[in-house]
PDB file of C-alpha atoms and ligand atoms in Angstrom:
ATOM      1  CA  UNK A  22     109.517 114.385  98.929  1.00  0.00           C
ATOM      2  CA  UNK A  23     105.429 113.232  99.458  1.00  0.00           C
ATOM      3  CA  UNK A  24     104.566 110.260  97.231  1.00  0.00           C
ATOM      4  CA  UNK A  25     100.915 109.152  96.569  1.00  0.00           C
ATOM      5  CA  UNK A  26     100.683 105.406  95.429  1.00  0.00           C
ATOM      6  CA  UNK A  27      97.633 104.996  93.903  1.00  0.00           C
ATOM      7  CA  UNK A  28      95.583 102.454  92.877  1.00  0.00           C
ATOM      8  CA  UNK A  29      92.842  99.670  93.181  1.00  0.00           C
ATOM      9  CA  UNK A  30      92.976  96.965  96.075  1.00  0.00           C
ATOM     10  CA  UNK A  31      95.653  94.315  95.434  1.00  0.00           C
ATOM     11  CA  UNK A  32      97.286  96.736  93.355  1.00  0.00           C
ATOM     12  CA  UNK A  33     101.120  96.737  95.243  1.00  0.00           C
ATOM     13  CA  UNK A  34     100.412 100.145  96.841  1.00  0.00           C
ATOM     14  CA  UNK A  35     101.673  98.868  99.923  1.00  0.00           C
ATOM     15  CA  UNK A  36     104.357  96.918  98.869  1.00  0.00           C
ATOM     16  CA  UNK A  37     105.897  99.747  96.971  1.00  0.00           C
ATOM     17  CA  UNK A  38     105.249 101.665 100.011  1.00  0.00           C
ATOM     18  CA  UNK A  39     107.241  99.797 101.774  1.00  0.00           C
ATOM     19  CA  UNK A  40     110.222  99.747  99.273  1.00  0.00           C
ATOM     20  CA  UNK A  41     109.984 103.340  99.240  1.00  0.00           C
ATOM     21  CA  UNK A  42     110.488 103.899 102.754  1.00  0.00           C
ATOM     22  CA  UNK A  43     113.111 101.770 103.147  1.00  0.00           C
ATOM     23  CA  UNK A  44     114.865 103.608 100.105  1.00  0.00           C
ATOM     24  CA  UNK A  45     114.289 107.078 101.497  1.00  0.00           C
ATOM     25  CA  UNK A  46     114.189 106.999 105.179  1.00  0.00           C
ATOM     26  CA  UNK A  47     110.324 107.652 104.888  1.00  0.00           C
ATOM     27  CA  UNK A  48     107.157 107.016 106.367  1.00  0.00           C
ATOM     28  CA  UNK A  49     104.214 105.032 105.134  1.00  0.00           C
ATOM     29  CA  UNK A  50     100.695 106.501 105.824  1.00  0.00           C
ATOM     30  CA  UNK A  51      98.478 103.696 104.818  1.00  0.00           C
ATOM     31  CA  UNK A  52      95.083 104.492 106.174  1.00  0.00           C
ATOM     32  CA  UNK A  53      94.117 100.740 105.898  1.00  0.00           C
ATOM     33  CA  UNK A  54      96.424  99.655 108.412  1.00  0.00           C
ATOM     34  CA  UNK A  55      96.159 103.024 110.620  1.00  0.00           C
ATOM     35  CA  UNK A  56      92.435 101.657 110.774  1.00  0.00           C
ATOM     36  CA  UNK A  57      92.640  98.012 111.424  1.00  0.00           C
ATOM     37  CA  UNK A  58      95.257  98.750 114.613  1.00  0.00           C
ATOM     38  CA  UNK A  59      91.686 101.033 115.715  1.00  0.00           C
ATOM     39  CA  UNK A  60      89.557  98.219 115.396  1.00  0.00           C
ATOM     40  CA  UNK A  61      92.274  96.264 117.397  1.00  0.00           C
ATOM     41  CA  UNK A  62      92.520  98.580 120.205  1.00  0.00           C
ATOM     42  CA  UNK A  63      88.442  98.176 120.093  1.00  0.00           C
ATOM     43  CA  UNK A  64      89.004 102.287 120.332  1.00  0.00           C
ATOM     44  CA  UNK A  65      85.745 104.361 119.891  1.00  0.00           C
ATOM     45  CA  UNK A  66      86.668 104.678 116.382  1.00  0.00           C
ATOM     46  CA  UNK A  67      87.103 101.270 116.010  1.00  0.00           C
ATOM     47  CA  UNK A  68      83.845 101.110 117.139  1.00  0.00           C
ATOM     48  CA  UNK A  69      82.564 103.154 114.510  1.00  0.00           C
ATOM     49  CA  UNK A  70      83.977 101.429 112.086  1.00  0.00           C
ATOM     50  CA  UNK A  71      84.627  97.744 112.048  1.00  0.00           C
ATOM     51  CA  UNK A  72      80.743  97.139 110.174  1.00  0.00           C
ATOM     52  CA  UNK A  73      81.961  99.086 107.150  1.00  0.00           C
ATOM     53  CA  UNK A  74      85.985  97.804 107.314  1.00  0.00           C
ATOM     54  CA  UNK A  75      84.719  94.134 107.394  1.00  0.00           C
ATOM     55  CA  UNK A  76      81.830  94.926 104.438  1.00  0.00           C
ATOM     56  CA  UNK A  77      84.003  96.434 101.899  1.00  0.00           C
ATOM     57  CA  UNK A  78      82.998  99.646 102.168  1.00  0.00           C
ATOM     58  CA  UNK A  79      84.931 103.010 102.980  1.00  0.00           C
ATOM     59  CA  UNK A  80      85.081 104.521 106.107  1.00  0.00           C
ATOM     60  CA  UNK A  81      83.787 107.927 106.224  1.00  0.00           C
ATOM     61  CA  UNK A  82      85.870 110.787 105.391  1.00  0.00           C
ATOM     62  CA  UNK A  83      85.661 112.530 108.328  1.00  0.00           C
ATOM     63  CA  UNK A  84      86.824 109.755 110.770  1.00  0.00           C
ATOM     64  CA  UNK A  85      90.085 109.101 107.998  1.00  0.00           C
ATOM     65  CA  UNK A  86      90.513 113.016 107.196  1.00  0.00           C
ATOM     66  CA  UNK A  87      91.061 113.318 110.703  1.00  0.00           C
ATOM     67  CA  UNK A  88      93.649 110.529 111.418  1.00  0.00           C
ATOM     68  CA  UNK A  89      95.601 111.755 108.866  1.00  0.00           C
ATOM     69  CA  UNK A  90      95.767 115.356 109.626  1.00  0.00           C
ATOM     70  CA  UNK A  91      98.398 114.519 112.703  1.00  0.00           C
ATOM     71  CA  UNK A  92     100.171 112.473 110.884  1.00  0.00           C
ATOM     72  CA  UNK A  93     100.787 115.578 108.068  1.00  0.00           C
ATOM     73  CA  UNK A  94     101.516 117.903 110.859  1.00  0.00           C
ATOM     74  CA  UNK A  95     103.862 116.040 112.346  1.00  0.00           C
ATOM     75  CA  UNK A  96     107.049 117.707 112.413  1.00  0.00           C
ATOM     76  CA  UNK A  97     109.351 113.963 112.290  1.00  0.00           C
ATOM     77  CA  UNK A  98     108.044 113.217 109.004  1.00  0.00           C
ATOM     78  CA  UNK A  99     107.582 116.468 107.133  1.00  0.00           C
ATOM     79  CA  UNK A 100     108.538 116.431 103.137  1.00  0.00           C
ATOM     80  CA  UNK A 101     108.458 112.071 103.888  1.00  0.00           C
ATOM     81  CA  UNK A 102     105.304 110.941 103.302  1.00  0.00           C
ATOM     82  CA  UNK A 103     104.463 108.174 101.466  1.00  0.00           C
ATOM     83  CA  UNK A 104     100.658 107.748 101.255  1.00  0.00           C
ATOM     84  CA  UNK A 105      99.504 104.043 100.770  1.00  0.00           C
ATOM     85  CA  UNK A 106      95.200 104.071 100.268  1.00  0.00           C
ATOM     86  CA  UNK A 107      94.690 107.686 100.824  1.00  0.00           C
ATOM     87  CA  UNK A 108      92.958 109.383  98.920  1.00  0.00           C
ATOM     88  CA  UNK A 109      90.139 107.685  97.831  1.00  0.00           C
ATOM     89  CA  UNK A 110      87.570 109.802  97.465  1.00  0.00           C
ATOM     90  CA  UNK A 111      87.489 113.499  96.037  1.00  0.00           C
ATOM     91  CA  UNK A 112      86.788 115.225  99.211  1.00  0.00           C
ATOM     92  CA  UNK A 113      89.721 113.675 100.835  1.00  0.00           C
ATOM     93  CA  UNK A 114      92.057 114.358  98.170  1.00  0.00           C
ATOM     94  CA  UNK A 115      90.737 118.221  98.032  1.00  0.00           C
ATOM     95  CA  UNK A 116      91.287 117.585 102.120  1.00  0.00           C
ATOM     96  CA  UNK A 117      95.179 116.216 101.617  1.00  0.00           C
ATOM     97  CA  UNK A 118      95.846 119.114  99.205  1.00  0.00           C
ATOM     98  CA  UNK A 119      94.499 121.769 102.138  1.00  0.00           C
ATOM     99  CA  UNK A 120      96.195 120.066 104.657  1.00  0.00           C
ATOM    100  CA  UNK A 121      99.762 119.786 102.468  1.00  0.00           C
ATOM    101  CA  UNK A 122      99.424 123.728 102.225  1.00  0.00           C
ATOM    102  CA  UNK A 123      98.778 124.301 105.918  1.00  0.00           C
ATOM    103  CA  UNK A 124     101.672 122.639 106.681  1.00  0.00           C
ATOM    104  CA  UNK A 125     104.117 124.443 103.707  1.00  0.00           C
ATOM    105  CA  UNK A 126     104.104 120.657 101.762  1.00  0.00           C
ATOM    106  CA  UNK A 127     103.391 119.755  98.861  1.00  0.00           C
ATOM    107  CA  UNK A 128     102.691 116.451  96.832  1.00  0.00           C
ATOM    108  CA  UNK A 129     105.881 115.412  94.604  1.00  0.00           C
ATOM    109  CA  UNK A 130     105.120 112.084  92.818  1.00  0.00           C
ATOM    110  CA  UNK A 131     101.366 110.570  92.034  1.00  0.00           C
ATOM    111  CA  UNK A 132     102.480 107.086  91.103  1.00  0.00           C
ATOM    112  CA  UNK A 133      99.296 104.966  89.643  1.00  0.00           C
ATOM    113  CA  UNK A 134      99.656 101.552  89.670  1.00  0.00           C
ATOM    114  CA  UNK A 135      97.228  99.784  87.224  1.00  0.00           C
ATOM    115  CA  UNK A 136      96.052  96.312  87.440  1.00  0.00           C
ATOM    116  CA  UNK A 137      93.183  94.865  85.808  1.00  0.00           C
ATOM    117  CA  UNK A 138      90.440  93.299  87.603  1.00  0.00           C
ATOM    118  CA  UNK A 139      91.236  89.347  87.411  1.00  0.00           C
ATOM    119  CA  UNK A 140      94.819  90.062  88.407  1.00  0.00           C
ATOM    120  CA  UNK A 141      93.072  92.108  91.094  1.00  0.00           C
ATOM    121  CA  UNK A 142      91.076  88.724  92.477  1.00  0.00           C
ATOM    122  CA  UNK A 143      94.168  86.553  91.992  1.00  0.00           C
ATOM    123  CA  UNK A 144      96.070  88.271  93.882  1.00  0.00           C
ATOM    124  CA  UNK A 145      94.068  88.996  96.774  1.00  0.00           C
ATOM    125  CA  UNK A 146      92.927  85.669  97.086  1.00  0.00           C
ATOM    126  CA  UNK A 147      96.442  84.760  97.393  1.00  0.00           C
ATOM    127  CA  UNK A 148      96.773  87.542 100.152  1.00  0.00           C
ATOM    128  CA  UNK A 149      94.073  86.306 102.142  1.00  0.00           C
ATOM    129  CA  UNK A 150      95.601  82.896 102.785  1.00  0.00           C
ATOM    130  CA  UNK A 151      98.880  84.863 104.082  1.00  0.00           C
ATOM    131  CA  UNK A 152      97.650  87.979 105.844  1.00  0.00           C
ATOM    132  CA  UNK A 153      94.273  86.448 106.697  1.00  0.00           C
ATOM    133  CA  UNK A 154      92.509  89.679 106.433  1.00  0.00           C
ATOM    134  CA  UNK A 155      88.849  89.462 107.206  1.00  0.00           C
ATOM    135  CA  UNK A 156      88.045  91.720 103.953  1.00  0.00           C
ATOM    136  CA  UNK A 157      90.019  89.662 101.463  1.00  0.00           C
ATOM    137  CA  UNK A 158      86.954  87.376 101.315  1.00  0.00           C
ATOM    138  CA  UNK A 159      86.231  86.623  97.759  1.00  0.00           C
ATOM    139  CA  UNK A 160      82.678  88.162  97.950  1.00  0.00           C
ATOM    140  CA  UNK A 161      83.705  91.209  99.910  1.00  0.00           C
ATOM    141  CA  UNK A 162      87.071  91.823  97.052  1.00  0.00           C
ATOM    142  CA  UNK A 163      84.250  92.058  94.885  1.00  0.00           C
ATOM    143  CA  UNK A 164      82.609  94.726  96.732  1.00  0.00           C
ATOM    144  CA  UNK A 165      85.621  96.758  97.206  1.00  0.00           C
ATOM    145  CA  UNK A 166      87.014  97.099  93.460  1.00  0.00           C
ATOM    146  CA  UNK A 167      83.232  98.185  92.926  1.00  0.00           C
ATOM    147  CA  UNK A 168      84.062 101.273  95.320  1.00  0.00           C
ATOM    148  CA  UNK A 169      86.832 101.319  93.670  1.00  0.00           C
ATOM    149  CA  UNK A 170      85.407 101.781  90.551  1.00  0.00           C
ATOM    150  CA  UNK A 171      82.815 104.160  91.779  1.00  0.00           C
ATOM    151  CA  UNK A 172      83.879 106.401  94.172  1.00  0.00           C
ATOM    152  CA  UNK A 173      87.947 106.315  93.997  1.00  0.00           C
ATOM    153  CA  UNK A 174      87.902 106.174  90.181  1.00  0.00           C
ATOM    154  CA  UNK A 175      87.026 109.986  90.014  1.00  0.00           C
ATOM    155  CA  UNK A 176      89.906 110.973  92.135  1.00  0.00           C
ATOM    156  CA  UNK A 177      92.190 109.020  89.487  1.00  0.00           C
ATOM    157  CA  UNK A 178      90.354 110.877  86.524  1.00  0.00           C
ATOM    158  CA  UNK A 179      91.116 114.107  89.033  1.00  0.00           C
ATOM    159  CA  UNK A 180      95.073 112.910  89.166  1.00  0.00           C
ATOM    160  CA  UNK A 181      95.666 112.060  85.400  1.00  0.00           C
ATOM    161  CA  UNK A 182      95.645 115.734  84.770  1.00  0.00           C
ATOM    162  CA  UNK A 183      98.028 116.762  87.601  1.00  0.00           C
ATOM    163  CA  UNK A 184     101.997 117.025  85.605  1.00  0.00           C
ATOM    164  CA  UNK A 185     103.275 115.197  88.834  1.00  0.00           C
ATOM    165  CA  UNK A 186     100.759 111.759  87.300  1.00  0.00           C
ATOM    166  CA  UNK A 187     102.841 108.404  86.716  1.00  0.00           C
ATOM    167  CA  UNK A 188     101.344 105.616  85.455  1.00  0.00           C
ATOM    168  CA  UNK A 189     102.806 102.071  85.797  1.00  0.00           C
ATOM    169  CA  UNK A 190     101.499  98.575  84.588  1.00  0.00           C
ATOM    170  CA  UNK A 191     101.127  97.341  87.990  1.00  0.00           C
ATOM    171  CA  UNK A 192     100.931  93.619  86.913  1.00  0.00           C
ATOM    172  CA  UNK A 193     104.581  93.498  86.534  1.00  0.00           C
ATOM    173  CA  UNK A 194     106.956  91.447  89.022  1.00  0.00           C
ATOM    174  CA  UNK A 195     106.972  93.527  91.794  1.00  0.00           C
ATOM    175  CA  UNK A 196     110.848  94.169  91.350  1.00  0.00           C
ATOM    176  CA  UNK A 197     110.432  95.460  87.742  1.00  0.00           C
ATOM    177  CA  UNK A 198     107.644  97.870  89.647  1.00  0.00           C
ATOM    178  CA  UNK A 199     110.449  99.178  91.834  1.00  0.00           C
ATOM    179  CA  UNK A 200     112.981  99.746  89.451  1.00  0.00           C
ATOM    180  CA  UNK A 201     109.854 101.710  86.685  1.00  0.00           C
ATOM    181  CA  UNK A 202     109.822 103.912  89.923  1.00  0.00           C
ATOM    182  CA  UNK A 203     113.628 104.648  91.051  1.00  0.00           C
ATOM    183  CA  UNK A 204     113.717 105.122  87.412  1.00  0.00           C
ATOM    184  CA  UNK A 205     110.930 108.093  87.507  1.00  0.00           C
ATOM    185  CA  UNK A 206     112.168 109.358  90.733  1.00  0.00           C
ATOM    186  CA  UNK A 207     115.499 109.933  89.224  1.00  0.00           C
ATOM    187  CA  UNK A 208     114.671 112.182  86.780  1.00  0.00           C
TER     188      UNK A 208
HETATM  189  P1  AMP B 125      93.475  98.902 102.491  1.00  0.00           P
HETATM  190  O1  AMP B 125      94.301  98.261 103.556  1.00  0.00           O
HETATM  191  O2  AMP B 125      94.100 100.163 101.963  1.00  0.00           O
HETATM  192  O3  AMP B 125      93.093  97.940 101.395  1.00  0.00           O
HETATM  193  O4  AMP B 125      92.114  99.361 103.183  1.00  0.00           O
HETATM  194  C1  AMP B 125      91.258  98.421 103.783  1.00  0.00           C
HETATM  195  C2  AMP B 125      89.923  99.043 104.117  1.00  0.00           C
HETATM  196  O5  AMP B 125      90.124 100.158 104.997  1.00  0.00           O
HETATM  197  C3  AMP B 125      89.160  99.641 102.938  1.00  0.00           C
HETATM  198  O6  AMP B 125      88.404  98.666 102.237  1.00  0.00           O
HETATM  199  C4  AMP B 125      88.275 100.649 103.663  1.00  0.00           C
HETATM  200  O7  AMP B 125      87.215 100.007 104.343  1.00  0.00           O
HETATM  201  C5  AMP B 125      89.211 101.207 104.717  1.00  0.00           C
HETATM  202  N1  AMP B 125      89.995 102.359 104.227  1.00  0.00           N
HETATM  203  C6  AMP B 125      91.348 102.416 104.047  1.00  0.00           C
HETATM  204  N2  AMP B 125      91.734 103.610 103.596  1.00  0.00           N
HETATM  205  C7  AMP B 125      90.599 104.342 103.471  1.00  0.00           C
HETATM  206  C8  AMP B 125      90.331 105.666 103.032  1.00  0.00           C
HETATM  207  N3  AMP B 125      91.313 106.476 102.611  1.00  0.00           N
HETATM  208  N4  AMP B 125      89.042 106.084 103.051  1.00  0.00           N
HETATM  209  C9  AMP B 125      88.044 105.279 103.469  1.00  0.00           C
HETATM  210  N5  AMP B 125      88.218 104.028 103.891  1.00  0.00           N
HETATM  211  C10 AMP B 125      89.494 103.544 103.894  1.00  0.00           C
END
């Protein structure tokens, strides 16, 4: 089973990503984290792209596209992928979909999690003072739910069509979250 959580940042993606791969044995692909531990290793790619990581602003497809495609092709975690921030742009969910069929896979679930905007702020702002992540900075949040809204919006108009589309009210209790999608997966 591949998942796709979905949504804008602060949304629960990777919370839920977590539950889920403690449920199922999985793994969780979150392309925001696979970054940061770049930037930490002060790789090449890290290189390239701590400016945009630390400005709000996506990395370029080809760098993630390219992190990700090992991780699909790898053997360990075929059919248990749970992806956590990726896609987020068209061309990388056109990319995922080539890259599931390469590798015989397919997507299974497309759970959105909605959450308006000033949830969105509260809730990062609450993040920052626990994860202290250099892009929860009120001014920078700002910057990213504009991506959001620009670029990653698009690939959620793309989704809503798909039959394999679940939308949740993401500003639940992050329990009640879980349980809306056990309850899905079920069926
Ligand atoms: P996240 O941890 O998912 O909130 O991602 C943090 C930051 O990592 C984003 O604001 C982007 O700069 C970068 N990032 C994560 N995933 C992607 C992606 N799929 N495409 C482009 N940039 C990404």
């Amino acid at each position: 089973m591949n998942i796709i959580i979905f949504g804008p940042p602060g949304a629960g993606k990777g919370t839920q990503a977590k539950f889920l791969v403690n449920k199922y044995n999985s793994f969780q692909i979150s392309t925001g984290d696979i970054l940061r531990e770049e930037i930490k290793k002060d790789s090449e790619i890290g290189k390239k792209i701590i400016n945009n990581m630390n400005d709000g602003k996506f990395v370029d497809d080809e760098i993630v596209n390219k992190l990700l495609e090992k991780i699909v092709f790898d053997k360990n975690k075929k059919n248990k992928l749970i992806f956590d921030g990726y896609p987020r742009t068209i061309d990388q969910a056109k990319n995922l979909e080539k890259l599931l069929e390469k590798s015989d896979q397919n997507i299974d679930y497309i759970f959105f999690l909605n959450v308006n905007k000033d949830s969105i702020i509260r809730r990062i702002e609450k993040r920052k003072i626990l994860e202290k992540r250099s892009d929860d900075d009120s001014e920078i949040i700002l910057k990213r739910y504009d991506t959001y809204m620009v670029v990653t919006k698009p690939v959620l108009d793309y989704y809503s069509k798909n039959k394999k589309f679940h939308e949740i009210d993401g500003s639940m209790e992050i329990n009640d979250i879980s349980s809306k999608i056990e309850e899905i997966l079920r069926v």
